[in-house]
Amino acid sequence: MAVDLIKKWMDVTRSTRGANSQIVKEKDLIVPDGKLDVQKILLLDGKIRIDHIDIQTNRISYKGQIDVTILYVPEGGDTSIVKMSGNIPLEDFMIVENLEPSDRVDFNFDIESMHYQLLNERKINAKAIIALDAVITTTKEISILEDIRTQNNNVEKKTEEIDIITMLPFKEDKKILKEELTIPQNKPAIGEILKQSMHLKDEQIKRTDDELIYNATVEIDTMYQSIEDENVLDVVTHKVVINGNIPLFRDDNEQYVFCELDVMPTYDPQISPDYDGEDRIIETEYIITAKYTTYGNEKAEIINDIYCPGKKVDISGENQTYQNLIFKDTTIAPKKVNVNAQGLSPENNNIFNAQMKAKVDDYMLDGEMLNVEGFTEIIITYITMNGEEKVGRLEDAVPFEIATPITLGQGQERGGSYDINVNVKATNVNVVNYGKDNITLDYILEFEVEIHETRNIKIIDDISFEDMSKDDLSEYPSIIVYTIKPGENMWEIAKRFNTTVEDIAEINEFEKDTKLKGGEKVIIVKKNKF
């Protein structure tokens, strides 16, 4: 009997896994000609710039640099602050077993800490400890059986509805923006910009049918020396509202959308005069990067078993495993913390900025709650009005613990084979109170949770039919009163006794979609002709 198999190709996620590593990079930085010798280093900072990432078999190669800024007190009794810049080359690779060039990789860098050693008055050894983190997603294409065509109308098919959610590759949209930031008249004009930092606040992402719309506030903190007295430092903060849109058509299968914004300066800020000729304009250029992707939800009804009364059926195929996203959500947790700032006061110290970095230590799925534990690092950079050490840092850490509800899809059972990804970040950090020996910060912890479940799917490659002999048919009872076992369905019973669900329903006078309970009895009569 000829059989035509109607198949459909689908992309599924074979696995999602994380890989991490830690590297140390260092370089001896030489004080440029024309700058004074170093007596004491006050501040060392670094920012990673990645120019190239290459996904290879079993390794991720990357190339870029760490831009380093150093503030120091010069020798000779001079109480001013000198700024110097340099870079540490960053060209290396990360070994990831079983990685293929076709895999999707979300690769992230983070400077965990930076250290320095003053080798002599003109040479500084700068060392950075860098954490590398990669999320690797391996996909595969499978051929599912949607239907079959035969000349035999007695072929019985068991179908299953599958619901597959997969993430498309990441894309990036970059926008270069220029700003002219003005120093207020109640502050001194600019002599030299010592340090500038920028970060995003109040991010909002909106999805329409044909685009992603984003808006946020870029907060730019600038530390500078007064043009009138280089021993006087000041801090100014500017807030710039940005917005943009990314053309992105929404198709019928879209389930989720992800968009993350980042800001990065393109070069050091420049100083220019205002209308009065005073150096009060800061020319700043930066790049807003929107990293985005969508998750598609593809549903299909597949055939995973077949039989035909009166025929021997030979089915060839195999079970394959894949991962399916069954939960994705973001929990917002407003927080507030008091930082012990002994020795600091608004009268003598001015806060440049406050930064926070959240890290996850452990998480556990307990029933319908996901418990997450970790800590948030706090770094407060400040300037001092008087004294030699005009720039300083205050570091602290605060633990966090949160329980976020998890709702698995219908039919999912707790305790299955799950892969859980938890990402947490601290955003919208604000100094809400600054008094003597105490600084109060409020901030938001964003918990992004994804849960993947490992599932099995039966892939049928080929089907053949062969007539049963009289001896084969004689093995089936002519008539039987069968007791339903718990968990059995009518399709399985009909296949076992070489009949059809329709015939069982007709003989027992119930609808063919009736769900019978364990212990119920049905009459089954053997068919002699097919």
Short mmCIF file of N, CA and C in Angstrom, two decimals, residues 12 32 50 59 84 88 110 156 168 172 278 319 418 427 448 479 500 507 526 528:
data_model
loop_
_atom_site.label_atom_id
_atom_site.label_comp_id
_atom_site.label_asym_id
_atom_site.label_seq_id
_atom_site.Cartn_x
_atom_site.Cartn_y
_atom_site.Cartn_z
N VAL A 12 14.12 23.94 16.21
CA VAL A 12 13.93 23.81 17.65
C VAL A 12 15.26 24.08 18.35
N PRO A 32 52.73 60.20 29.99
CA PRO A 32 53.08 60.91 28.75
C PRO A 32 54.04 62.06 29.01
N ILE A 50 34.91 46.22 22.79
CA ILE A 50 35.12 45.03 21.97
C ILE A 50 34.90 45.41 20.50
N ARG A 59 35.67 27.36 20.52
CA ARG A 59 36.28 28.56 21.09
C ARG A 59 35.60 29.82 20.59
N MET A 84 45.69 61.08 33.24
CA MET A 84 46.35 60.43 32.11
C MET A 84 45.50 59.25 31.64
N ILE A 88 44.79 48.90 27.62
CA ILE A 88 45.33 47.54 27.75
C ILE A 88 44.76 46.72 26.61
N ASP A 110 32.79 41.78 31.71
CA ASP A 110 32.63 42.64 32.88
C ASP A 110 33.96 42.74 33.61
N GLU A 156 -5.61 4.66 11.17
CA GLU A 156 -5.87 5.46 12.37
C GLU A 156 -4.59 6.21 12.76
N LEU A 168 15.09 34.12 18.05
CA LEU A 168 15.81 34.45 16.84
C LEU A 168 17.17 35.06 17.20
N GLU A 172 21.53 44.32 16.45
CA GLU A 172 21.88 45.57 17.12
C GLU A 172 21.53 46.76 16.24
N GLU A 278 33.56 82.02 27.96
CA GLU A 278 34.02 81.17 29.06
C GLU A 278 33.89 79.70 28.66
N ASN A 319 13.12 8.98 18.70
CA ASN A 319 12.77 10.06 19.63
C ASN A 319 13.92 11.06 19.70
N TYR A 418 14.54 20.87 33.99
CA TYR A 418 14.52 22.29 33.68
C TYR A 418 15.93 22.86 33.63
N THR A 427 19.37 49.04 38.50
CA THR A 427 19.14 50.19 37.63
C THR A 427 18.59 51.36 38.45
N GLU A 448 15.46 38.96 35.61
CA GLU A 448 14.99 38.36 34.36
C GLU A 448 15.15 36.85 34.46
N ILE A 479 -14.80 -11.48 20.93
CA ILE A 479 -15.50 -10.49 21.73
C ILE A 479 -14.92 -10.49 23.14
N THR A 500 -11.26 0.06 15.83
CA THR A 500 -11.22 1.53 15.77
C THR A 500 -11.99 2.12 16.94
N ILE A 507 -20.55 0.39 19.41
CA ILE A 507 -21.03 -0.80 20.12
C ILE A 507 -21.47 -0.46 21.53
N LYS A 526 -14.35 -8.19 17.59
CA LYS A 526 -13.34 -8.27 16.53
C LYS A 526 -14.01 -8.10 15.18
N ASN A 528 -13.90 -8.86 11.26
CA ASN A 528 -13.34 -9.91 10.39
C ASN A 528 -12.98 -9.39 9.01
#
